[in-house]
Short mmCIF file of C-alpha atoms in Angstrom, two decimals:
data_model
loop_
_atom_site.label_atom_id
_atom_site.label_comp_id
_atom_site.label_asym_id
_atom_site.label_seq_id
_atom_site.Cartn_x
_atom_site.Cartn_y
_atom_site.Cartn_z
CA MET A 1 -6.70 -3.66 -22.84
CA ILE A 2 -5.66 -1.59 -21.07
CA VAL A 3 -2.94 -2.13 -17.63
CA ILE A 4 -2.43 0.22 -15.19
CA ARG A 5 1.16 -0.11 -12.70
CA MET A 6 2.84 1.64 -10.66
CA ASN A 7 6.35 0.89 -9.25
CA HIS A 8 7.15 3.24 -6.31
CA ASP A 9 7.05 0.93 -3.45
CA LEU A 10 7.58 -2.43 -2.52
CA GLN A 11 3.97 -3.06 -2.68
CA THR A 12 3.31 -1.70 -6.38
CA GLY A 13 6.56 -3.38 -7.13
CA ASP A 14 5.43 -6.08 -6.76
CA LEU A 15 2.47 -6.00 -8.09
CA TYR A 16 3.73 -4.14 -11.32
CA ALA A 17 6.62 -7.79 -12.15
CA PHE A 18 3.35 -9.88 -11.47
CA THR A 19 1.24 -7.87 -14.78
CA VAL A 20 4.37 -9.29 -16.81
CA PRO A 21 3.18 -12.84 -17.00
CA VAL A 22 -0.25 -11.66 -18.06
CA ILE A 23 0.75 -8.88 -20.64
CA LYS A 24 2.62 -11.75 -22.39
CA LEU A 25 -0.68 -14.06 -22.09
CA ALA A 26 -2.91 -11.05 -23.46
CA GLU A 27 -0.15 -10.46 -26.50
CA GLN A 28 -0.23 -14.31 -26.91
CA LYS A 29 -3.94 -14.38 -27.61
CA GLY A 30 -3.95 -11.74 -29.56
CA TYR A 31 -4.95 -8.41 -27.48
CA THR A 32 -3.45 -5.31 -28.40
CA VAL A 33 -1.91 -4.18 -24.55
CA THR A 34 -1.50 -0.87 -23.53
CA ILE A 35 0.33 0.18 -20.57
CA LEU A 36 -0.07 3.51 -18.68
CA GLU A 37 2.48 3.03 -15.93
CA ASN A 38 4.31 5.37 -13.16
CA GLU A 39 4.28 8.69 -13.49
CA GLU A 40 2.05 8.66 -16.50
CA VAL A 41 -0.93 6.94 -14.80
CA SER A 42 -3.69 10.07 -14.73
CA GLU A 43 -7.36 10.63 -15.15
CA THR A 44 -6.61 12.29 -18.37
CA ASN A 45 -4.35 9.95 -19.87
CA LEU A 46 -6.12 6.85 -18.94
CA ARG A 47 -9.34 8.86 -20.62
CA LYS A 48 -7.01 9.72 -23.61
CA ARG A 49 -6.17 5.57 -24.11
CA ILE A 50 -9.89 4.51 -23.48
CA ARG A 51 -10.85 7.22 -26.55
CA THR A 52 -8.63 5.21 -29.05
CA ARG A 53 -8.19 1.68 -27.38
CA ARG A 54 -11.68 1.53 -26.69
CA PRO A 55 -10.68 -1.57 -24.24
CA SER A 56 -12.77 -4.12 -22.59
CA PHE A 57 -10.74 -4.96 -20.35
CA ILE A 58 -9.03 -2.43 -17.95
CA PHE A 59 -6.25 -4.02 -15.50
CA PHE A 60 -5.62 -1.70 -12.31
CA ASN A 61 -2.31 -2.26 -10.55
CA GLY A 62 -1.78 -0.29 -7.55
CA HIS A 63 -2.39 1.46 -4.10
CA GLY A 64 -6.47 2.52 -3.68
CA SER A 65 -9.57 2.85 -1.13
CA ALA A 66 -13.16 2.00 -0.75
CA GLU A 67 -13.95 5.30 -3.00
CA ALA A 68 -10.30 6.02 -5.72
CA LEU A 69 -7.63 4.58 -7.02
CA TYR A 70 -4.24 6.20 -6.36
CA ASP A 71 -1.42 7.55 -8.85
CA ALA A 72 2.36 6.83 -8.27
CA HIS A 73 2.35 9.96 -5.75
CA LEU A 74 -0.79 8.76 -3.57
CA LYS A 75 -3.11 11.30 -4.97
CA GLU A 76 -6.16 10.02 -6.21
CA PHE A 77 -6.81 9.56 -9.94
CA ILE A 78 -10.32 7.74 -10.42
CA ASN A 79 -12.74 8.20 -7.25
CA LEU A 80 -16.88 8.43 -7.14
CA LYS A 81 -17.18 11.29 -9.20
CA SER A 82 -15.11 9.98 -12.49
CA ALA A 83 -15.85 6.24 -12.17
CA ASP A 84 -17.61 6.40 -15.92
CA VAL A 85 -14.39 5.22 -16.84
CA PHE A 86 -14.73 2.54 -16.63
CA LYS A 87 -18.32 2.46 -18.71
CA ASP A 88 -18.45 -0.79 -20.70
CA THR A 89 -15.86 -2.65 -19.81
CA ILE A 90 -14.95 -5.45 -17.48
CA THR A 91 -12.22 -3.76 -14.98
CA PHE A 92 -10.02 -5.74 -12.57
CA THR A 93 -8.34 -4.00 -9.57
CA ARG A 94 -5.57 -5.35 -7.64
CA ALA A 95 -5.35 -2.59 -4.86
CA CYS A 96 -7.08 -2.66 -1.30
CA ASP A 97 -10.68 -1.56 -0.70
CA ALA A 98 -11.69 -1.01 -4.15
CA LEU A 99 -14.71 -3.00 -4.71
CA SER A 100 -16.48 -1.94 -1.62
CA LYS A 101 -17.84 1.66 -3.16
CA LEU A 102 -15.87 2.70 -6.09
CA GLY A 103 -16.50 -0.87 -7.93
CA ARG A 104 -20.38 -0.62 -6.72
CA GLU A 105 -20.82 3.19 -7.99
CA ALA A 106 -19.08 2.47 -11.47
CA VAL A 107 -21.30 -0.45 -12.07
CA LYS A 108 -24.66 0.68 -10.45
CA LYS A 109 -24.21 4.25 -11.40
CA TYR A 110 -21.73 4.08 -14.60
CA GLY A 111 -22.43 1.38 -17.14
CA CYS A 112 -19.27 -1.05 -15.95
CA ILE A 113 -20.26 -4.77 -16.95
CA ALA A 114 -18.07 -5.96 -14.04
CA PHE A 115 -15.81 -4.72 -11.46
CA ILE A 116 -13.46 -7.40 -9.70
CA GLY A 117 -11.66 -6.44 -6.80
CA TYR A 118 -10.79 -6.76 -3.17
CA LYS A 119 -13.40 -5.51 -0.60
CA LYS A 120 -10.98 -5.42 2.55
CA LYS A 121 -7.19 -4.46 2.61
CA PHE A 122 -4.54 -6.29 0.39
CA PHE A 123 -1.74 -8.40 2.40
CA ILE A 124 1.26 -9.52 0.67
CA ALA A 125 3.61 -11.12 2.61
CA ARG A 126 7.62 -11.63 1.72
CA ALA A 127 11.06 -12.58 3.18
CA ASN A 128 13.03 -9.87 3.88
CA ASN A 129 16.32 -10.87 1.94
CA THR A 130 14.12 -11.45 -1.57
CA THR A 131 12.25 -8.52 -1.51
CA CYS A 132 14.69 -7.81 -5.51
CA LYS A 133 12.85 -10.60 -7.01
CA PRO A 134 9.48 -11.00 -6.42
CA LEU A 135 8.64 -13.49 -9.30
CA GLN A 136 11.01 -15.70 -7.68
CA ASP A 137 10.23 -15.40 -4.13
CA PRO A 138 8.27 -18.33 -2.66
CA ILE A 139 5.82 -16.42 0.20
CA ILE A 140 5.15 -13.99 -2.66
CA GLN A 141 4.25 -15.94 -5.51
CA PRO A 142 1.43 -18.21 -4.27
CA ILE A 143 -0.52 -14.68 -3.04
CA LEU A 144 -0.09 -13.36 -6.49
CA GLU A 145 -0.62 -15.94 -8.66
CA SER A 146 -3.56 -17.22 -7.03
CA SER A 147 -5.01 -13.08 -8.24
CA ASN A 148 -3.28 -13.34 -11.52
CA VAL A 149 -5.75 -16.32 -12.29
CA VAL A 150 -8.70 -13.61 -12.92
CA ALA A 151 -6.38 -12.24 -15.02
CA ASN A 152 -5.53 -15.13 -17.18
CA GLU A 153 -9.07 -16.51 -16.98
CA LEU A 154 -10.73 -14.11 -18.05
CA LEU A 155 -8.37 -13.24 -21.32
CA LYS A 156 -8.79 -17.21 -22.03
CA GLY A 157 -12.09 -16.20 -22.59
CA LYS A 158 -13.89 -17.46 -19.17
CA THR A 159 -16.57 -15.19 -17.73
CA VAL A 160 -16.04 -13.04 -14.97
CA GLU A 161 -17.81 -15.31 -12.46
CA GLU A 162 -15.35 -18.47 -13.81
CA ALA A 163 -12.17 -16.04 -13.41
CA VAL A 164 -13.30 -15.33 -10.41
CA PHE A 165 -14.05 -19.09 -9.63
CA ALA A 166 -10.66 -20.27 -11.14
CA SER A 167 -8.80 -17.49 -8.20
CA ARG A 168 -11.11 -19.61 -5.91
CA LYS A 169 -9.92 -22.62 -6.93
CA ALA A 170 -6.07 -21.88 -7.35
CA SER A 171 -6.10 -21.00 -3.95
CA ALA A 172 -7.34 -23.52 -2.73
CA ASP A 173 -4.24 -25.09 -4.52
CA GLN A 174 -1.93 -22.76 -2.78
CA ILE A 175 -3.29 -22.77 1.09
CA LEU A 176 -2.83 -27.25 1.10
CA LYS A 177 0.50 -27.08 -0.50
CA LEU A 178 1.52 -23.94 2.07
CA ILE A 179 -0.08 -26.00 5.17
CA TYR A 180 2.04 -28.93 4.21
CA SER A 181 4.85 -26.63 3.21
CA LYS A 182 8.25 -26.98 4.95
CA GLU A 183 9.18 -23.11 4.37
CA PRO A 184 9.69 -21.25 7.64
CA LEU A 185 7.57 -18.08 6.14
CA ALA A 186 4.49 -20.35 4.67
CA VAL A 187 2.51 -19.89 7.47
CA ALA A 188 2.92 -15.70 6.76
CA SER A 189 1.68 -16.00 2.91
CA LEU A 190 -1.59 -18.40 4.30
CA GLN A 191 -2.33 -15.74 5.52
CA ALA A 192 -2.29 -13.43 3.60
CA LEU A 193 -3.57 -15.92 0.60
CA MET A 194 -6.81 -16.37 3.19
CA TYR A 195 -7.36 -12.84 3.87
CA ASN A 196 -7.28 -11.95 0.04
CA ASP A 197 -8.97 -15.02 -1.33
CA MET A 198 -12.20 -14.21 1.22
CA SER A 199 -11.91 -10.10 -0.10
CA LEU A 200 -12.01 -11.06 -4.28
CA ASP A 201 -15.97 -11.06 -5.62
CA PHE A 202 -16.95 -8.63 -8.08
CA GLU A 203 -20.13 -6.73 -9.08
CA GLY A 204 -21.68 -6.44 -12.89
CA GLU A 205 -22.98 -8.91 -14.92
CA ALA A 206 -21.33 -12.44 -13.74
CA GLU A 207 -22.18 -14.13 -17.58
CA SER A 208 -19.94 -11.06 -18.66
CA LYS A 209 -16.76 -11.71 -21.06
CA LEU A 210 -14.15 -10.20 -22.90
CA ARG A 211 -14.64 -8.90 -26.21
CA MET B 1 -11.77 -1.40 24.93
CA SER B 2 -13.62 -4.54 25.36
CA GLU B 3 -11.79 -6.91 27.58
CA GLU B 4 -12.37 -9.73 24.36
CA PHE B 5 -10.55 -6.94 22.35
CA GLU B 6 -7.68 -7.01 24.80
CA TYR B 7 -7.71 -10.61 24.42
CA LEU B 8 -7.63 -10.56 20.62
CA LYS B 9 -4.75 -8.48 20.84
CA GLN B 10 -2.74 -10.23 23.62
CA LEU B 11 -3.30 -13.15 20.99
CA VAL B 12 -2.51 -11.61 17.56
CA LYS B 13 0.63 -10.33 19.18
CA GLU B 14 1.85 -13.95 20.40
CA ARG B 15 0.80 -15.53 17.43
CA LEU B 16 3.25 -13.06 15.65
CA ALA B 17 5.59 -13.00 17.56
CA ALA B 18 5.99 -16.86 16.71
CA MET B 19 6.99 -16.46 13.37
CA PRO B 20 10.34 -15.92 11.95
CA PRO B 21 11.76 -12.46 12.41
CA ASN B 22 12.48 -11.87 9.10
CA VAL B 23 9.00 -12.03 7.82
CA SER B 24 7.12 -8.67 6.52
CA PHE B 25 3.47 -7.59 5.31
CA SER B 26 2.83 -5.23 2.91
CA ILE B 27 -0.61 -3.65 4.01
CA GLY B 28 -2.33 -2.03 1.42
CA ASP B 29 -1.07 1.95 0.88
CA TYR B 30 0.12 1.49 4.32
CA GLY B 31 3.18 0.32 3.92
CA ASP B 32 5.23 -2.13 4.81
CA PHE B 33 5.76 -3.73 8.61
CA SER B 34 8.59 -6.06 9.72
CA ARG B 35 7.20 -8.35 12.41
CA ASP B 36 8.42 -6.77 15.09
CA GLU B 37 6.96 -3.39 13.98
CA LEU B 38 2.92 -5.45 13.48
CA ILE B 39 3.71 -5.96 16.95
CA LYS B 40 3.79 -2.53 18.12
CA GLU B 41 1.73 -1.12 15.87
CA VAL B 42 -1.28 -4.02 17.15
CA GLU B 43 -0.19 -2.94 20.92
CA LYS B 44 -1.04 1.06 19.95
CA GLU B 45 -4.13 0.00 17.89
CA THR B 46 -3.29 1.81 14.81
CA GLU B 47 -5.03 1.22 11.45
CA VAL B 48 -2.05 -1.01 10.36
CA GLY B 49 -2.38 -2.72 13.76
CA LYS B 50 -6.40 -3.32 13.47
CA ALA B 51 -5.94 -4.62 9.55
CA MET B 52 -3.72 -7.09 11.14
CA ILE B 53 -6.08 -8.04 14.17
CA ASP B 54 -8.89 -8.41 11.22
CA MET B 55 -6.48 -10.77 8.58
CA GLN B 56 -5.48 -12.66 12.05
CA VAL B 57 -9.18 -13.72 13.14
CA HIS B 58 -10.11 -14.39 9.76
CA PHE B 59 -7.38 -16.86 9.65
CA ILE B 60 -7.79 -18.58 12.88
CA ARG B 61 -11.66 -18.75 12.45
CA GLN B 62 -11.20 -20.02 8.62
CA MET B 63 -8.70 -22.79 9.48
CA PRO B 64 -10.42 -25.40 10.76
CA LYS B 65 -12.82 -25.53 8.71
CA ILE B 66 -10.47 -25.68 5.80
CA LEU B 67 -8.22 -28.53 8.06
CA SER B 68 -11.46 -30.58 8.06
CA LYS B 69 -11.72 -31.15 4.71
CA VAL B 70 -7.85 -32.56 4.42
#
């Protein structure tokens, strides 16, 4: 498994923090986890790691667009022309828009087994006074924990379709809790969660699993 | 701009104004925006403002469906 993550602004900092429990689970499940982070994130380094590690799972956390994923300097490091890096992998990109074109191209043109991601912008709501502890922030938690379910379920041996369904189920459970929450900012969390949930989907083989 | 869009803009601005002032939203690589900054972005119809309108409209459409199942 290769985890790609960055920590150069508030949003990537949140994503970074929420990769920690996923990495822990992966190690418990016996996966060798290779982390590519911050300044190390480049197409060259990713190709090197893929060549040596031959990962079945790539988990990207950072900024993206419909056609590209961005490095720590917000420069494209993977785009429609280099989407062959996803060949023979199940990939989950926690990034804006990447499923809509990059994911489709990776599967249809380059042999990615399945590409899970978001078709639209990825929203994170937060309380201004708790931004330094995202794992403890009750507004951020429901959003990113529901998203983490995708990776967690894949690591537990579920199919791509089951992992996405499990994330939707976790979102639905969180949505119900937020509706009845007395937390003043719960409505912001609810809005972000519902939007991200709508935007989550996959291209490729629904029945595929990590090997 | 259509009357419908103007109506949506106003609706979203009022919904944002009703939120606590210490809330903020991160929207992809656009960055992190406070409640009051988002109201301005919606008013100016920037890409951030349009993304916020899309998110709010989705919420308004979906909430009745969710509540009917509770």
